[in-house]
Amino acid sequence: MIHCSVSYSIMSFRCFIAEICMTLLLISECRTERKWNYEPVSTEAISSDESLIKIDVKIERINRRSYGLTAKVDWNYDTTEETMVEANVLRSSTGDANDYKLLPWAIPKQSLYDHMNTYYKDVSMKNFKHCSNVPQFEGQFQPPLPKKTYFGNKCVIDGDGLPEIVPSGFYKIILKCYGPNQPTWNSTSVFKITPNLM
Ligand SMILES: *[C@@H]1O[C@H](CO)[C@@H](O)[C@H](O)[C@H]1NC(C)=O
């Protein structure tokens, strides 16, 4: 996923290189080879009230080893200090629904605004800058999140920052957002990881 770890400066450097690669459209050619490939299996987003938030998301192939995330989000409700986000990753070796086990990779439950000032600002904001109209800011995020339609156009999902070796299997990523007297929405994406036998 688009997880450039920010805790290590070497990773930030990798993110920087990744941006140059994207600019040059040499996505798979100019970075350290990961030893795994992925393909999207399914992706969906569900909102408890589409008049308040409606999400359309799909994953499109970009080249042999990369996919792009294309999304449209009609954000039409006011976020508050109590708007929470969390993300979890589960793995199954077979893809069977009953087989998924929670992995330690997660974004622990946290307020949206804390998230905006940390992970979002350090990773997502930069990675999505050139392919979407997600909020860009310096310093602290000024709440609330603007009510508008957010677009992403083939945002590259390249696995940068993830381990060189990832066990084969099906990986399910569940992202959730909720708050008191607010709609609940979530997205579930499944990816199949296979060894890169080159
Ligand atoms: C996603 O949200 C819908 C609607 O609120 C809910 O029914 C469903 O259980 C949620 N899915 C997950 C994986 O949390």
mmCIF file of C-alpha atoms and ligand atoms in Angstrom:
data_model
loop_
_atom_site.group_PDB
_atom_site.id
_atom_site.type_symbol
_atom_site.label_atom_id
_atom_site.label_comp_id
_atom_site.label_asym_id
_atom_site.label_seq_id
_atom_site.Cartn_x
_atom_site.Cartn_y
_atom_site.Cartn_z
ATOM 1 C CA MET A 1 0.000 0.000 0.000
ATOM 2 C CA ILE A 2 1.038 3.563 0.090
ATOM 3 C CA HIS A 3 2.869 3.172 3.344
ATOM 4 C CA CYS A 4 6.173 4.984 3.317
ATOM 5 C CA SER A 5 7.310 4.562 6.878
ATOM 6 C CA VAL A 6 8.161 7.925 8.351
ATOM 7 C CA SER A 7 10.039 6.710 11.378
ATOM 8 C CA TYR A 8 13.249 6.129 9.449
ATOM 9 C CA SER A 9 14.933 8.744 7.367
ATOM 10 C CA ILE A 10 16.063 6.050 4.938
ATOM 11 C CA MET A 11 12.377 5.357 4.272
ATOM 12 C CA SER A 12 11.658 9.033 3.691
ATOM 13 C CA PHE A 13 14.489 8.993 1.234
ATOM 14 C CA ARG A 14 12.847 6.036 -0.461
ATOM 15 C CA CYS A 15 9.581 7.979 -0.634
ATOM 16 C CA PHE A 16 11.461 10.837 -2.219
ATOM 17 C CA ILE A 17 12.989 8.508 -4.780
ATOM 18 C CA ALA A 18 9.538 6.989 -5.329
ATOM 19 C CA GLU A 19 8.183 10.420 -6.210
ATOM 20 C CA ILE A 20 10.927 10.954 -8.719
ATOM 21 C CA CYS A 21 10.200 7.542 -10.200
ATOM 22 C CA MET A 22 6.523 8.421 -10.528
ATOM 23 C CA THR A 23 7.369 11.658 -12.216
ATOM 24 C CA LEU A 24 9.541 9.854 -14.690
ATOM 25 C CA LEU A 25 6.946 7.109 -15.112
ATOM 26 C CA LEU A 26 9.580 4.523 -14.412
ATOM 27 C CA ILE A 27 7.508 3.069 -11.651
ATOM 28 C CA SER A 28 8.765 -0.505 -11.610
ATOM 29 C CA GLU A 29 12.222 0.165 -13.020
ATOM 30 C CA CYS A 30 13.960 2.410 -10.549
ATOM 31 C CA ARG A 31 13.482 1.102 -7.053
ATOM 32 C CA THR A 32 14.654 -1.790 -4.935
ATOM 33 C CA GLU A 33 12.922 -4.924 -6.146
ATOM 34 C CA ARG A 34 10.323 -6.269 -3.802
ATOM 35 C CA LYS A 35 10.179 -10.036 -3.838
ATOM 36 C CA TRP A 36 6.410 -10.224 -4.169
ATOM 37 C CA ASN A 37 3.652 -9.203 -6.541
ATOM 38 C CA TYR A 38 0.088 -8.264 -5.764
ATOM 39 C CA GLU A 39 -3.171 -8.140 -7.597
ATOM 40 C CA PRO A 40 -6.402 -6.571 -6.376
ATOM 41 C CA VAL A 41 -9.194 -9.081 -5.790
ATOM 42 C CA SER A 42 -11.995 -6.798 -4.658
ATOM 43 C CA THR A 43 -12.614 -3.370 -3.264
ATOM 44 C CA GLU A 44 -15.774 -1.835 -1.922
ATOM 45 C CA ALA A 45 -16.883 1.018 0.276
ATOM 46 C CA ILE A 46 -20.053 1.182 2.325
ATOM 47 C CA SER A 47 -21.698 4.236 3.829
ATOM 48 C CA SER A 48 -24.520 4.119 6.352
ATOM 49 C CA ASP A 49 -26.003 7.275 4.734
ATOM 50 C CA GLU A 50 -25.106 8.146 1.134
ATOM 51 C CA SER A 51 -26.667 11.603 1.434
ATOM 52 C CA LEU A 52 -23.916 12.416 3.976
ATOM 53 C CA ILE A 53 -21.053 10.507 2.427
ATOM 54 C CA LYS A 54 -20.940 8.530 -0.782
ATOM 55 C CA ILE A 55 -17.822 6.657 -1.865
ATOM 56 C CA ASP A 56 -17.034 5.126 -5.237
ATOM 57 C CA VAL A 57 -13.704 3.392 -5.475
ATOM 58 C CA LYS A 58 -11.997 1.140 -7.985
ATOM 59 C CA ILE A 59 -8.519 -0.173 -8.625
ATOM 60 C CA GLU A 60 -7.128 -0.054 -12.165
ATOM 61 C CA ARG A 61 -4.070 -1.653 -13.649
ATOM 62 C CA ILE A 62 -1.280 0.783 -14.510
ATOM 63 C CA ASN A 63 1.501 -1.549 -15.599
ATOM 64 C CA ARG A 64 2.802 -5.061 -15.029
ATOM 65 C CA ARG A 65 3.491 -4.534 -11.330
ATOM 66 C CA SER A 66 1.441 -1.511 -10.333
ATOM 67 C CA TYR A 67 -2.173 -0.575 -9.861
ATOM 68 C CA GLY A 68 -3.846 2.766 -9.369
ATOM 69 C CA LEU A 69 -6.593 3.803 -7.000
ATOM 70 C CA THR A 70 -9.384 5.847 -8.554
ATOM 71 C CA ALA A 71 -12.001 7.226 -6.195
ATOM 72 C CA LYS A 72 -14.770 9.770 -5.839
ATOM 73 C CA VAL A 73 -15.959 10.728 -2.366
ATOM 74 C CA ASP A 74 -18.895 13.084 -1.833
ATOM 75 C CA TRP A 75 -18.159 14.353 1.681
ATOM 76 C CA ASN A 76 -21.241 16.148 2.971
ATOM 77 C CA TYR A 77 -21.107 16.080 6.786
ATOM 78 C CA ASP A 78 -19.279 18.009 9.463
ATOM 79 C CA THR A 79 -16.435 16.193 11.157
ATOM 80 C CA THR A 80 -15.811 16.822 14.869
ATOM 81 C CA GLU A 81 -13.174 16.112 17.530
ATOM 82 C CA GLU A 82 -15.025 12.841 18.027
ATOM 83 C CA THR A 83 -14.739 11.597 14.430
ATOM 84 C CA MET A 84 -12.630 8.439 14.677
ATOM 85 C CA VAL A 85 -10.675 6.439 12.120
ATOM 86 C CA GLU A 86 -9.012 3.039 12.287
ATOM 87 C CA ALA A 87 -7.584 0.497 9.873
ATOM 88 C CA ASN A 88 -6.847 -3.181 10.203
ATOM 89 C CA VAL A 89 -5.134 -5.763 8.040
ATOM 90 C CA LEU A 90 -6.135 -9.429 8.007
ATOM 91 C CA ARG A 91 -4.530 -12.338 6.213
ATOM 92 C CA SER A 92 -5.845 -15.623 4.904
ATOM 93 C CA SER A 93 -3.770 -18.233 3.123
ATOM 94 C CA THR A 94 -6.783 -19.546 1.151
ATOM 95 C CA GLY A 95 -8.960 -16.484 0.653
ATOM 96 C CA ASP A 96 -11.790 -18.229 2.472
ATOM 97 C CA ALA A 97 -13.894 -15.719 4.409
ATOM 98 C CA ASN A 98 -13.634 -17.673 7.682
ATOM 99 C CA ASP A 99 -9.899 -17.936 7.425
ATOM 100 C CA TYR A 100 -8.877 -14.300 7.896
ATOM 101 C CA LYS A 101 -6.701 -13.545 10.946
ATOM 102 C CA LEU A 102 -5.866 -10.104 12.251
ATOM 103 C CA LEU A 103 -2.268 -8.973 11.651
ATOM 104 C CA PRO A 104 -0.370 -6.512 13.830
ATOM 105 C CA TRP A 105 -0.222 -3.976 10.958
ATOM 106 C CA ALA A 106 -2.888 -1.424 11.791
ATOM 107 C CA ILE A 107 -3.753 2.189 12.255
ATOM 108 C CA PRO A 108 -5.045 2.070 15.844
ATOM 109 C CA LYS A 109 -8.341 3.797 16.577
ATOM 110 C CA GLN A 110 -7.620 7.534 16.685
ATOM 111 C CA SER A 111 -9.351 10.833 16.119
ATOM 112 C CA LEU A 112 -9.529 11.966 12.503
ATOM 113 C CA TYR A 113 -7.795 15.231 13.406
ATOM 114 C CA ASP A 114 -4.893 13.458 15.142
ATOM 115 C CA HIS A 115 -4.648 11.244 12.094
ATOM 116 C CA MET A 116 -4.607 14.281 9.770
ATOM 117 C CA ASN A 117 -1.698 15.748 11.750
ATOM 118 C CA THR A 118 0.400 12.576 11.771
ATOM 119 C CA TYR A 119 0.067 9.672 9.366
ATOM 120 C CA TYR A 120 -2.032 11.576 6.835
ATOM 121 C CA LYS A 121 0.286 14.579 6.767
ATOM 122 C CA ASP A 122 3.483 12.523 6.634
ATOM 123 C CA VAL A 123 2.401 9.871 4.155
ATOM 124 C CA SER A 124 -0.992 10.161 2.447
ATOM 125 C CA MET A 125 -0.970 13.912 1.819
ATOM 126 C CA LYS A 126 2.320 13.706 -0.079
ATOM 127 C CA ASN A 127 1.562 10.474 -1.913
ATOM 128 C CA PHE A 128 -1.838 11.658 -3.125
ATOM 129 C CA LYS A 129 -0.850 15.238 -3.886
ATOM 130 C CA HIS A 130 -0.273 14.711 -7.596
ATOM 131 C CA CYS A 131 -3.243 12.461 -8.265
ATOM 132 C CA SER A 132 -6.043 13.910 -6.153
ATOM 133 C CA ASN A 133 -7.561 16.963 -4.508
ATOM 134 C CA VAL A 134 -7.188 15.717 -0.909
ATOM 135 C CA PRO A 135 -6.479 18.519 1.617
ATOM 136 C CA GLN A 136 -2.975 19.980 1.550
ATOM 137 C CA PHE A 137 -1.782 21.998 4.556
ATOM 138 C CA GLU A 138 1.275 23.193 6.403
ATOM 139 C CA GLY A 139 1.511 23.242 10.190
ATOM 140 C CA GLN A 140 -1.573 21.985 11.995
ATOM 141 C CA PHE A 141 -4.689 20.769 10.194
ATOM 142 C CA GLN A 142 -7.480 23.352 10.522
ATOM 143 C CA PRO A 143 -10.748 21.500 11.174
ATOM 144 C CA PRO A 144 -13.285 20.663 10.014
ATOM 145 C CA LEU A 145 -12.577 18.643 6.887
ATOM 146 C CA PRO A 146 -14.047 20.684 4.004
ATOM 147 C CA LYS A 147 -17.369 19.331 2.719
ATOM 148 C CA LYS A 148 -16.763 18.738 -0.975
ATOM 149 C CA THR A 149 -16.238 16.080 -3.598
ATOM 150 C CA TYR A 150 -12.805 14.509 -3.383
ATOM 151 C CA PHE A 151 -11.334 12.822 -6.427
ATOM 152 C CA GLY A 152 -8.382 10.506 -6.829
ATOM 153 C CA ASN A 153 -7.190 9.599 -10.306
ATOM 154 C CA LYS A 154 -5.050 6.462 -10.626
ATOM 155 C CA CYS A 155 -3.097 7.076 -7.427
ATOM 156 C CA VAL A 156 -0.261 4.578 -7.630
ATOM 157 C CA ILE A 157 -0.264 1.757 -5.086
ATOM 158 C CA ASP A 158 3.284 0.525 -5.322
ATOM 159 C CA GLY A 159 4.140 -1.232 -2.071
ATOM 160 C CA ASP A 160 6.941 1.193 -1.340
ATOM 161 C CA GLY A 161 7.984 1.110 2.300
ATOM 162 C CA LEU A 162 6.588 -2.375 2.843
ATOM 163 C CA PRO A 163 8.939 -5.277 3.658
ATOM 164 C CA GLU A 164 10.961 -6.836 0.859
ATOM 165 C CA ILE A 165 9.393 -10.194 1.716
ATOM 166 C CA VAL A 166 5.670 -10.574 2.400
ATOM 167 C CA PRO A 167 4.135 -14.051 2.885
ATOM 168 C CA SER A 168 1.862 -15.182 0.036
ATOM 169 C CA GLY A 169 -1.859 -15.154 0.622
ATOM 170 C CA PHE A 170 -4.900 -12.925 0.644
ATOM 171 C CA TYR A 171 -4.736 -9.658 2.520
ATOM 172 C CA LYS A 172 -7.828 -7.738 3.541
ATOM 173 C CA ILE A 173 -7.536 -4.085 4.508
ATOM 174 C CA ILE A 174 -10.466 -2.602 6.379
ATOM 175 C CA LEU A 175 -10.660 1.126 6.939
ATOM 176 C CA LYS A 176 -13.405 2.550 9.165
ATOM 177 C CA CYS A 177 -14.612 6.010 10.092
ATOM 178 C CA TYR A 178 -17.374 6.841 12.546
ATOM 179 C CA GLY A 179 -18.493 9.281 15.223
ATOM 180 C CA PRO A 180 -21.447 10.081 17.458
ATOM 181 C CA ASN A 181 -24.444 11.268 15.397
ATOM 182 C CA GLN A 182 -22.368 10.839 12.249
ATOM 183 C CA PRO A 183 -22.551 8.368 9.394
ATOM 184 C CA THR A 184 -20.437 5.248 9.608
ATOM 185 C CA TRP A 185 -18.425 4.343 6.550
ATOM 186 C CA ASN A 186 -15.802 1.812 5.740
ATOM 187 C CA SER A 187 -13.882 0.317 2.871
ATOM 188 C CA THR A 188 -12.720 -3.249 2.422
ATOM 189 C CA SER A 189 -10.029 -4.158 -0.106
ATOM 190 C CA VAL A 190 -8.607 -7.591 -0.758
ATOM 191 C CA PHE A 191 -5.243 -8.155 -2.426
ATOM 192 C CA LYS A 192 -3.620 -11.418 -3.427
ATOM 193 C CA ILE A 193 0.117 -11.576 -2.787
ATOM 194 C CA THR A 194 2.276 -13.991 -4.740
ATOM 195 C CA PRO A 195 6.047 -14.476 -4.763
ATOM 196 C CA ASN A 196 7.919 -12.600 -7.468
ATOM 197 C CA LEU A 197 9.755 -15.421 -9.182
ATOM 198 C CA MET A 198 11.974 -13.288 -11.420
HETATM 199 C C1 LIG B 1 -19.293 -1.236 7.104
HETATM 200 O O1 LIG B 1 -20.389 -0.370 7.346
HETATM 201 C C2 LIG B 1 -21.655 -0.967 7.163
HETATM 202 C C3 LIG B 1 -22.717 0.130 7.272
HETATM 203 O O2 LIG B 1 -22.550 0.903 8.415
HETATM 204 C C4 LIG B 1 -21.813 -2.093 8.181
HETATM 205 O O3 LIG B 1 -23.071 -2.727 8.009
HETATM 206 C C5 LIG B 1 -20.696 -3.110 7.971
HETATM 207 O O4 LIG B 1 -20.757 -4.125 8.950
HETATM 208 C C6 LIG B 1 -19.338 -2.435 8.052
HETATM 209 N N1 LIG B 1 -18.287 -3.362 7.662
HETATM 210 C C7 LIG B 1 -17.190 -3.532 8.392
HETATM 211 C C8 LIG B 1 -16.181 -4.468 7.855
HETATM 212 O O5 LIG B 1 -16.994 -2.922 9.437
#
